[in-house]
Short mmCIF file of C-alpha atoms in Angstrom, two decimals:
data_model
loop_
_atom_site.label_atom_id
_atom_site.label_comp_id
_atom_site.label_asym_id
_atom_site.label_seq_id
_atom_site.Cartn_x
_atom_site.Cartn_y
_atom_site.Cartn_z
CA UNK L 20 -33.97 12.58 11.79
CA UNK L 21 -34.16 14.95 8.84
CA UNK L 22 -30.90 15.33 6.96
CA UNK L 23 -29.56 18.47 5.36
CA UNK L 24 -27.29 18.99 2.38
CA UNK L 25 -24.02 20.77 3.13
CA UNK L 26 -21.00 21.60 1.00
CA UNK L 27 -17.50 20.82 2.43
CA UNK L 28 -14.05 21.72 1.16
CA UNK L 29 -11.86 18.58 0.77
CA UNK L 30 -8.74 20.66 1.51
CA UNK L 31 -9.62 22.41 4.78
CA UNK L 32 -13.00 20.97 5.87
CA UNK L 33 -14.79 24.36 5.69
CA UNK L 34 -18.59 24.02 5.31
CA UNK L 35 -20.63 26.37 3.16
CA UNK L 36 -24.40 26.52 2.53
CA UNK L 37 -24.04 26.34 -1.26
CA UNK L 38 -21.52 25.24 -3.85
CA UNK L 39 -18.76 27.62 -4.87
CA UNK L 40 -15.94 27.27 -7.32
CA UNK L 41 -13.36 28.52 -4.77
CA UNK L 42 -13.30 27.75 -1.09
CA UNK L 43 -13.68 31.02 0.84
CA UNK L 44 -11.53 29.67 3.75
CA UNK L 45 -8.39 28.24 2.06
CA UNK L 46 -8.79 29.58 -1.51
CA UNK L 47 -8.58 26.12 -3.17
CA UNK L 48 -10.40 25.77 -6.51
CA UNK L 49 -12.87 22.92 -7.27
CA UNK L 50 -12.44 21.42 -3.83
CA UNK L 51 -16.00 21.75 -2.55
CA UNK L 52 -18.17 18.66 -2.64
CA UNK L 53 -21.77 18.03 -1.58
CA UNK L 54 -23.00 15.46 0.91
CA UNK L 55 -25.89 14.80 3.24
CA UNK L 56 -25.16 15.61 6.85
CA UNK L 57 -26.80 13.16 9.25
CA UNK L 58 -25.85 13.63 12.83
CA UNK L 59 -28.00 10.86 14.34
CA UNK L 60 -26.02 7.76 13.22
CA UNK L 61 -22.73 9.12 14.56
CA UNK L 62 -24.27 9.99 17.92
CA UNK L 63 -25.97 6.60 18.08
CA UNK L 64 -22.73 4.81 17.29
CA UNK L 65 -20.97 6.79 20.00
CA UNK L 66 -23.59 5.69 22.52
CA UNK L 67 -23.24 2.07 21.53
CA UNK L 68 -19.50 2.37 21.99
CA UNK L 69 -20.03 2.87 25.70
CA UNK L 70 -18.20 6.17 25.84
CA UNK L 71 -18.70 7.93 29.10
CA UNK L 72 -19.37 11.67 29.31
CA UNK L 73 -16.35 13.81 30.00
CA UNK L 74 -16.18 15.21 33.52
CA UNK L 75 -14.20 18.48 33.99
CA UNK L 76 -11.27 18.41 36.40
CA UNK L 77 -9.12 21.04 38.00
CA UNK L 78 -5.73 21.43 36.33
CA UNK L 79 -3.90 20.66 39.58
CA UNK L 80 -5.81 17.37 39.84
CA UNK L 81 -4.53 16.14 36.49
CA UNK L 82 -1.39 13.99 36.73
CA UNK L 83 1.57 15.24 34.76
CA UNK L 84 3.44 12.05 34.06
CA UNK L 85 5.26 11.60 30.78
CA UNK L 86 3.42 9.77 28.02
CA UNK L 87 3.77 5.98 28.07
CA UNK L 88 5.85 4.90 25.08
CA UNK L 89 6.63 1.51 23.53
CA UNK L 90 9.17 0.50 20.92
CA UNK L 91 7.90 -0.60 17.47
CA UNK L 92 10.95 -2.83 16.90
CA UNK L 93 12.27 -0.57 14.16
CA UNK L 94 14.72 2.12 15.19
CA UNK L 95 13.98 4.25 12.10
CA UNK L 96 10.28 4.28 12.86
CA UNK L 97 10.89 4.96 16.55
CA UNK L 98 13.12 7.90 15.59
CA UNK L 99 10.38 9.50 13.42
CA UNK L 100 7.73 8.95 16.16
CA UNK L 101 9.97 10.76 18.69
CA UNK L 102 11.17 7.70 20.66
CA UNK L 103 8.48 5.09 19.95
CA UNK L 104 4.72 4.86 19.90
CA UNK L 105 2.56 6.57 22.51
CA UNK L 106 -0.27 4.87 24.29
CA UNK L 107 -3.67 6.31 23.42
CA UNK L 108 -2.39 8.22 20.41
CA UNK L 109 -3.93 8.38 16.90
CA UNK L 110 -1.34 8.02 14.11
CA UNK L 111 -1.96 8.54 10.39
CA UNK L 112 0.40 6.97 7.89
CA UNK L 113 -0.02 8.39 4.40
CA UNK L 114 1.56 7.58 1.07
CA UNK L 115 0.93 6.59 -2.50
CA UNK L 116 -0.55 3.19 -3.25
CA UNK L 117 2.14 0.46 -3.23
CA UNK L 118 4.73 2.59 -1.44
CA UNK L 119 4.93 0.11 1.46
CA UNK L 120 2.54 1.39 4.22
CA UNK L 121 0.75 -1.88 4.80
CA UNK L 122 3.99 -3.85 4.60
CA UNK L 123 5.64 -1.72 7.29
CA UNK L 124 2.64 -1.99 9.66
CA UNK L 125 2.36 -5.75 9.25
CA UNK L 126 6.06 -6.08 9.79
CA UNK L 127 6.12 -4.27 13.12
CA UNK L 128 3.35 -6.57 14.32
CA UNK L 129 5.88 -9.36 14.75
CA UNK L 130 7.77 -7.33 17.36
CA UNK L 131 4.73 -5.69 19.00
CA UNK L 132 2.97 -9.01 19.46
CA UNK L 133 5.74 -10.05 21.86
CA UNK L 134 4.06 -8.12 24.65
CA UNK L 135 0.97 -6.39 23.17
CA UNK L 136 -2.32 -7.50 21.69
CA UNK L 137 -2.75 -6.24 18.11
CA UNK L 138 -5.97 -5.89 16.09
CA UNK L 139 -5.29 -5.43 12.31
CA UNK L 140 -8.42 -4.25 10.46
CA UNK L 141 -8.21 -4.50 6.66
CA UNK L 142 -10.83 -3.01 4.42
CA UNK L 143 -8.83 -3.66 1.24
CA UNK L 144 -7.64 -7.23 1.60
CA UNK L 145 -9.37 -10.47 2.66
CA UNK L 146 -8.20 -12.51 5.63
CA UNK L 147 -6.56 -14.97 3.19
CA UNK L 148 -4.62 -12.26 1.43
CA UNK L 149 -3.38 -10.92 4.79
CA UNK L 150 -2.27 -14.44 5.74
CA UNK L 151 -0.30 -14.85 2.51
CA UNK L 152 1.44 -11.51 3.00
CA UNK L 153 2.14 -12.33 6.62
CA UNK L 154 3.75 -15.63 5.58
CA UNK L 155 5.95 -13.81 3.06
CA UNK L 156 7.11 -11.38 5.73
CA UNK L 157 7.54 -14.05 8.35
CA UNK L 158 4.86 -12.63 10.70
CA UNK L 159 3.21 -15.16 13.08
CA UNK L 160 1.87 -14.66 16.58
CA UNK L 161 -0.97 -15.65 18.86
CA UNK L 162 -1.45 -11.99 19.85
CA UNK L 163 -2.23 -10.82 16.31
CA UNK L 164 -5.91 -10.66 15.42
CA UNK L 165 -7.08 -9.75 11.90
CA UNK L 166 -10.50 -8.50 10.79
CA UNK L 167 -11.43 -8.05 7.13
CA UNK L 168 -14.32 -5.54 7.43
CA UNK L 169 -15.26 -2.06 6.32
CA UNK L 170 -17.91 -1.55 9.03
CA UNK L 171 -16.82 0.87 11.76
CA UNK L 172 -19.45 -0.43 14.17
CA UNK L 173 -18.03 -3.91 13.69
CA UNK L 174 -14.56 -2.58 14.55
CA UNK L 175 -15.92 -0.85 17.70
CA UNK L 176 -17.57 -4.05 18.81
CA UNK L 177 -14.36 -6.06 18.18
CA UNK L 178 -12.37 -3.53 20.21
CA UNK L 179 -14.76 -3.87 23.14
CA UNK L 180 -14.43 -7.64 23.13
CA UNK L 181 -10.66 -7.98 22.58
CA UNK L 182 -9.40 -4.83 24.40
CA UNK L 183 -6.31 -4.65 22.10
CA UNK L 184 -3.29 -2.49 22.87
CA UNK L 185 -2.80 -1.45 19.21
CA UNK L 186 -5.43 -1.10 16.50
CA UNK L 187 -4.35 -0.81 12.82
CA UNK L 188 -6.92 0.26 10.24
CA UNK L 189 -5.93 -0.17 6.62
CA UNK L 190 -7.21 2.04 5.17
CA UNK L 191 -9.41 4.82 6.55
CA UNK L 192 -10.81 5.51 3.05
CA UNK L 193 -12.41 2.04 2.97
CA UNK L 194 -14.21 2.39 6.32
CA UNK L 195 -17.93 3.21 6.40
CA UNK L 196 -20.36 4.39 9.04
CA UNK L 197 -23.64 2.43 8.67
CA UNK L 198 -26.69 4.58 8.25
CA UNK L 199 -24.95 7.39 6.36
CA UNK L 200 -26.19 8.01 2.85
CA UNK L 201 -22.80 9.02 1.51
CA UNK L 202 -20.57 6.57 -0.32
CA UNK L 203 -17.34 4.93 0.89
CA UNK L 204 -14.45 7.33 0.74
CA UNK L 205 -16.55 10.48 0.77
CA UNK L 206 -15.76 13.46 2.93
CA UNK L 207 -18.47 12.70 5.48
CA UNK L 208 -17.58 9.01 5.73
CA UNK L 209 -13.83 9.66 6.26
CA UNK L 210 -14.54 12.32 8.83
CA UNK L 211 -16.97 10.22 10.88
CA UNK L 212 -14.82 7.09 10.71
CA UNK L 213 -11.78 9.06 11.86
CA UNK L 214 -13.83 10.46 14.72
CA UNK L 215 -14.70 6.92 15.75
CA UNK L 216 -11.02 5.93 15.64
CA UNK L 217 -10.22 8.97 17.81
CA UNK L 218 -12.77 7.88 20.38
CA UNK L 219 -11.20 4.41 20.52
CA UNK L 220 -7.76 5.90 21.15
CA UNK L 221 -8.76 8.44 23.77
CA UNK L 222 -11.26 6.29 25.76
CA UNK L 223 -9.62 2.84 25.71
CA UNK L 224 -5.95 3.91 25.77
CA UNK L 225 -5.16 1.83 22.68
CA UNK L 226 -2.82 3.19 20.04
CA UNK L 227 -4.69 3.51 16.76
CA UNK L 228 -2.77 3.61 13.47
CA UNK L 229 -4.65 4.66 10.34
CA UNK L 230 -3.43 4.13 6.77
CA UNK L 231 -4.38 6.86 4.32
CA UNK L 232 -3.84 7.04 0.60
CA UNK L 233 -2.71 10.26 -1.03
CA UNK L 234 -4.14 12.06 -4.05
CA UNK L 235 -2.13 12.85 -7.19
CA UNK L 236 -1.38 16.25 -5.62
CA UNK L 237 0.35 14.49 -2.77
CA UNK L 238 -2.21 15.25 -0.04
CA UNK L 239 -4.01 12.53 1.93
CA UNK L 240 -7.33 11.77 0.27
CA UNK L 241 -10.22 13.32 2.18
CA UNK L 242 -10.64 16.60 4.07
CA UNK L 243 -7.62 18.29 5.65
CA UNK L 244 -9.46 18.16 8.95
CA UNK L 245 -8.41 14.49 8.96
CA UNK L 246 -4.85 15.63 9.64
CA UNK L 247 -5.98 18.01 12.34
CA UNK L 248 -7.87 15.29 14.25
CA UNK L 249 -4.88 12.90 14.64
CA UNK L 250 -1.86 13.25 16.91
CA UNK L 251 0.81 12.27 14.39
CA UNK L 252 0.97 12.39 10.57
CA UNK L 253 3.64 10.32 8.82
CA UNK L 254 4.29 10.45 5.05
CA UNK L 255 6.01 7.76 3.00
CA UNK L 256 8.03 9.26 0.18
CA UNK L 257 9.94 7.57 -2.65
CA UNK L 258 9.86 6.65 -6.29
CA UNK L 259 7.94 3.54 -7.29
CA UNK L 260 10.89 2.45 -9.50
CA UNK L 261 13.34 2.83 -6.63
CA UNK L 262 13.74 0.72 -3.53
CA UNK L 263 14.50 3.72 -1.32
CA UNK L 264 11.72 4.82 1.00
CA UNK L 265 11.74 7.85 3.30
CA UNK L 266 9.34 8.19 6.22
CA UNK L 267 8.82 11.79 7.32
CA UNK L 268 6.73 13.28 10.14
CA UNK L 269 4.79 16.37 9.11
CA UNK L 270 2.92 16.57 12.41
CA UNK L 271 3.86 15.09 15.76
CA UNK L 272 2.44 16.16 19.11
CA UNK L 273 4.94 13.89 20.92
CA UNK L 274 8.18 14.64 19.14
CA UNK L 275 10.05 16.51 16.48
CA UNK L 276 8.83 16.91 12.85
CA UNK L 277 12.36 17.14 11.54
CA UNK L 278 13.32 13.48 11.89
CA UNK L 279 13.26 11.08 8.95
CA UNK L 280 13.44 7.32 8.68
CA UNK L 281 15.14 5.65 5.71
CA UNK L 282 14.08 2.19 4.50
CA UNK L 283 14.66 -0.03 1.51
CA UNK L 284 11.80 -2.03 0.01
CA UNK L 285 12.93 -5.62 -0.60
CA UNK L 286 11.24 -8.91 -1.29
CA UNK L 287 11.42 -9.65 2.44
CA UNK L 288 9.70 -6.33 3.37
CA UNK L 289 11.07 -3.08 4.68
CA UNK L 290 14.69 -3.02 5.73
CA UNK L 291 16.12 -0.21 7.83
CA UNK L 292 18.95 1.89 6.47
CA UNK L 293 21.24 2.62 9.38
CA UNK L 294 23.59 4.78 7.25
CA UNK L 295 21.46 6.78 4.80
CA UNK L 296 24.46 8.84 3.65
CA UNK L 297 26.13 5.68 2.31
CA UNK L 298 22.95 4.69 0.43
CA UNK L 299 22.36 8.15 -1.10
CA UNK L 300 26.01 8.43 -2.31
CA UNK L 301 26.38 4.83 -3.47
CA UNK L 302 26.13 5.81 -7.13
CA UNK L 303 27.87 9.19 -6.90
CA UNK L 304 30.13 9.67 -9.91
CA UNK L 305 33.29 11.64 -9.26
CA UNK L 306 34.74 14.19 -11.66
CA UNK L 307 31.43 14.99 -13.40
CA UNK L 308 30.29 18.60 -13.81
CA UNK L 309 26.98 19.59 -12.23
CA UNK L 310 27.28 17.56 -8.97
CA UNK L 311 27.97 18.76 -5.44
CA UNK L 312 27.75 17.14 -2.01
CA UNK L 313 26.28 18.76 1.10
CA UNK L 314 25.37 17.61 4.58
CA UNK L 315 21.80 18.30 5.70
CA UNK L 316 20.60 17.96 9.28
CA UNK L 317 17.43 15.82 9.38
CA UNK L 318 16.45 16.31 12.94
CA UNK L 319 19.37 15.04 15.00
CA UNK L 320 20.92 13.08 12.17
CA UNK L 321 23.41 14.46 9.57
CA UNK L 322 22.71 13.10 6.13
CA UNK L 323 24.93 13.56 3.06
CA UNK L 324 22.99 14.47 -0.06
CA UNK L 325 24.04 14.90 -3.67
CA UNK L 326 22.68 17.93 -5.46
CA UNK L 327 22.78 17.65 -9.24
CA UNK L 328 22.25 20.41 -11.75
CA UNK L 329 22.03 20.76 -15.52
CA UNK L 330 22.44 24.01 -17.44
CA UNK L 331 21.64 24.09 -21.12
CA UNK L 332 21.26 26.92 -23.63
CA UNK L 333 17.64 27.84 -23.82
CA UNK L 334 15.70 27.53 -27.09
CA UNK L 335 13.20 30.15 -26.07
CA UNK L 336 13.24 33.80 -25.01
CA UNK L 337 12.47 32.92 -21.41
CA UNK L 338 14.86 30.40 -19.82
CA UNK L 339 13.25 27.51 -17.96
CA UNK L 340 13.93 26.69 -14.30
CA UNK L 341 12.93 23.43 -12.60
CA UNK L 342 13.70 22.20 -9.05
CA UNK L 343 13.12 18.78 -7.44
CA UNK L 344 14.00 18.22 -3.79
CA UNK L 345 15.04 21.87 -3.19
CA UNK L 346 12.87 24.93 -2.83
CA UNK L 347 12.15 26.45 -6.24
CA UNK L 348 12.18 30.04 -5.04
CA UNK L 349 15.44 29.42 -3.15
CA UNK L 350 17.01 28.15 -6.39
CA UNK L 351 15.95 31.34 -8.19
CA UNK L 352 17.65 33.38 -5.46
CA UNK L 353 20.86 31.40 -5.89
CA UNK L 354 20.82 31.90 -9.65
CA UNK L 355 20.37 35.67 -9.27
CA UNK L 356 23.19 35.82 -6.70
CA UNK L 357 25.57 33.89 -9.00
CA UNK L 358 24.91 36.20 -11.92
CA UNK L 359 25.19 39.43 -9.91
CA UNK L 360 27.92 38.55 -7.38
CA UNK L 361 30.01 35.86 -9.09
CA UNK L 362 29.63 36.75 -12.80
CA UNK L 363 28.23 33.35 -13.83
CA UNK L 364 25.94 34.07 -16.88
CA UNK L 365 22.69 32.12 -16.58
CA UNK L 366 20.24 34.52 -18.23
CA UNK L 367 20.30 32.43 -21.44
CA UNK L 368 20.41 29.02 -19.72
CA UNK L 369 17.76 26.52 -18.73
CA UNK L 370 18.60 25.34 -15.22
CA UNK L 371 17.41 22.06 -13.72
CA UNK L 372 18.27 21.08 -10.14
CA UNK L 373 17.56 17.78 -8.41
CA UNK L 374 18.42 16.04 -5.12
CA UNK L 375 19.40 12.43 -5.73
CA UNK L 376 17.39 9.64 -4.09
CA UNK L 377 14.10 11.48 -3.68
CA UNK L 378 15.34 13.50 -0.75
CA UNK L 379 13.83 16.90 0.06
CA UNK L 380 16.12 19.44 1.69
CA UNK L 381 15.08 22.92 2.69
CA UNK L 382 17.51 24.33 5.25
CA UNK L 383 19.71 27.31 4.17
CA UNK L 384 22.87 25.33 4.98
CA UNK L 385 22.53 23.66 1.59
CA UNK L 386 22.74 26.95 -0.35
CA UNK L 387 26.45 26.73 -1.03
CA UNK L 388 26.27 23.21 -2.50
CA UNK L 389 23.39 24.27 -4.73
CA UNK L 390 25.46 27.21 -6.02
CA UNK L 391 28.46 24.93 -6.60
CA UNK L 392 26.35 22.40 -8.55
CA UNK L 393 24.73 25.03 -10.77
CA UNK L 394 27.99 26.85 -11.43
CA UNK L 395 29.69 23.56 -12.18
CA UNK L 396 26.99 22.65 -14.73
CA UNK L 397 27.14 26.09 -16.34
CA UNK L 398 30.94 26.17 -16.69
CA UNK L 399 31.63 22.53 -17.27
CA UNK L 400 34.09 22.51 -14.33
CA UNK L 401 33.56 19.61 -11.89
CA UNK L 402 34.21 20.05 -8.18
CA UNK L 403 37.66 19.04 -6.96
CA UNK L 404 37.90 15.52 -5.68
CA UNK L 405 36.98 15.04 -2.04
CA UNK L 406 35.27 18.42 -1.75
CA UNK L 407 31.89 19.01 -0.08
CA UNK L 408 30.16 22.34 0.61
CA UNK L 409 28.18 23.62 3.61
CA UNK L 410 27.02 27.16 4.13
CA UNK L 411 24.20 29.65 3.81
CA UNK L 412 24.41 32.21 1.04
CA UNK L 413 23.22 35.78 1.54
CA UNK L 414 21.91 38.20 -1.08
CA UNK L 415 25.19 40.12 -1.07
CA UNK L 416 27.04 36.91 -2.02
CA UNK L 417 28.54 36.27 1.42
CA UNK L 418 28.71 32.77 2.89
CA UNK L 419 27.22 32.64 6.39
CA UNK L 420 27.74 30.35 9.37
CA UNK L 421 25.41 27.35 9.96
CA UNK L 422 24.52 25.32 13.05
CA UNK L 423 25.94 21.98 14.14
CA UNK L 424 28.86 22.27 11.77
CA UNK L 425 31.02 19.81 13.71
CA UNK L 426 28.48 17.01 13.35
CA UNK L 427 28.09 17.73 9.65
CA UNK L 428 31.86 17.78 9.14
CA UNK L 429 32.32 14.50 11.06
CA UNK L 430 29.75 12.83 8.78
CA UNK L 431 31.63 14.11 5.70
CA UNK L 432 34.92 12.79 7.09
CA UNK L 433 33.33 9.40 7.77
CA UNK L 434 32.23 9.18 4.13
CA UNK L 435 35.73 9.90 2.84
CA UNK L 436 35.59 13.65 2.04
CA UNK L 437 38.88 15.45 2.72
CA UNK L 438 38.00 19.11 2.18
CA UNK L 439 34.93 21.01 3.33
CA UNK L 440 34.02 24.43 1.99
CA UNK L 441 32.66 26.33 5.02
CA UNK L 442 32.20 29.97 6.05
CA UNK L 443 35.29 31.74 7.26
CA UNK L 444 33.74 32.18 10.66
CA UNK L 445 34.09 28.42 11.15
CA UNK L 446 37.88 28.76 11.12
CA UNK L 447 37.64 31.03 14.18
CA UNK L 448 35.45 28.59 16.15
CA UNK L 449 37.30 26.69 18.84
CA UNK L 450 36.79 23.06 19.76
CA UNK L 451 35.82 21.73 16.33
CA UNK L 452 37.64 18.43 15.70
CA UNK L 453 36.02 16.97 12.65
CA UNK L 454 38.80 15.02 10.94
CA UNK L 455 38.43 16.97 7.69
CA UNK L 456 40.24 20.05 6.33
CA UNK L 457 38.22 23.25 6.43
CA UNK L 458 38.54 25.66 3.50
CA UNK L 459 37.05 28.93 4.70
CA UNK L 460 35.27 31.07 2.07
CA UNK L 461 33.80 34.50 2.56
CA UNK L 462 31.86 34.83 -0.72
CA UNK L 463 30.34 32.82 -3.54
CA UNK L 464 33.06 33.91 -5.96
CA UNK L 465 35.76 32.70 -3.56
CA UNK L 466 33.97 29.33 -3.09
CA UNK L 467 33.83 28.83 -6.88
CA UNK L 468 37.51 29.66 -7.21
CA UNK L 469 38.59 27.19 -4.45
CA UNK L 470 36.06 24.39 -5.08
CA UNK L 471 35.93 24.00 -8.86
CA UNK L 472 38.58 22.40 -11.05
CA UNK L 473 40.51 24.92 -13.14
CA UNK L 474 39.22 25.52 -16.64
CA UNK L 475 40.87 23.48 -19.31
CA UNK L 476 42.03 25.40 -22.37
CA UNK L 477 39.25 25.75 -24.92
CA UNK L 478 36.63 24.39 -22.52
CA UNK L 479 34.86 27.56 -21.28
CA UNK L 480 31.30 26.27 -21.12
CA UNK L 481 29.45 22.97 -20.62
CA UNK L 482 28.28 23.04 -24.21
CA UNK L 483 31.82 23.22 -25.49
CA UNK L 484 32.74 20.32 -23.25
#
């Protein structure tokens, strides 16, 4: 069959008849690549896979049972998936190289093989390398089959013969569709190979887990349509120099996208962190200016986070602002509110804000802690001992009520905090028994007065300190 040349955007998957510098669909620059579009090989492969034609049914004839779930053996992973894996689903696990994706998948095989048949397909490692890693992790089972191949048709043939319950493909960027002129890892190859994995999941009922590497921009390598084709997208986050790993769902058709799983990378593999608050605050230094504690709700779990800030006199006409782990625009709002409503001068200060441990928090309930950290860094006054802050800050400087305050307060009390700066409305709420003293504040200025240590004589600014 005659092939044609098409141009596809790597970000959104939009096709154009000719190359352009900017994608007309998503607006991304330099994201359009050229490849030969051959429809025949994909259709031929689909026919060889023995896939029956879809027959339409009436809606009332379709059974409405709940999806069939199974546990992965790791409570943190089950939490992110929404209660465990789902039969017949397609899951994409993304992350930077070396972050621990392959280690986690091979680890859960030990538990899954207790009642399920697993096919682990590796396009990056040989069978011997997989065996060595499995020995290091203590993985051994008669229900675990490994296949070191990059041929999608070979994978389809193996699936027909073994009829596995779970198929793991590591990684989707190494898979190739024979007969296609494009190279391994190209847009067309990734798209066709993902389509083949989708057919496996939906026609055989097997759960298919794909491993995907991310680009330097943080997106999964390949077209964004790859994320649209799968049921669940999980991202591994964390610094390569740190052992802390955070698994976050950015798409989940079978559960919430607000849950996170916390792991630690050790020499024995991934270890679950049952109490992430304790891990994130393990190196918290008391009595230091520029640090504040808040409690963020990650799905159904309250997690204590430390927000750190640094304010230094700028050397240029325009002060510099940087934010890591918090929304940059939200930080700019808090700076403007502090200057206008609380009289904290920041117009001539460079302000840097960071959430310790690689956490990313975005809910408005963390506004008050961000304000406290920045003000503490600017004035050189640390927060009073045992004080944490929870509350949303409005543009008029008022501190507003947040949801699930009792659960947040209970987590703070469990970690040893004695005083919690909260909106004044919380003092009127009945039934809150958190085991921590509430200090109600109505404005940012009031929160700074109650939460910061008094100024020492001659120590007006952080620079003087």
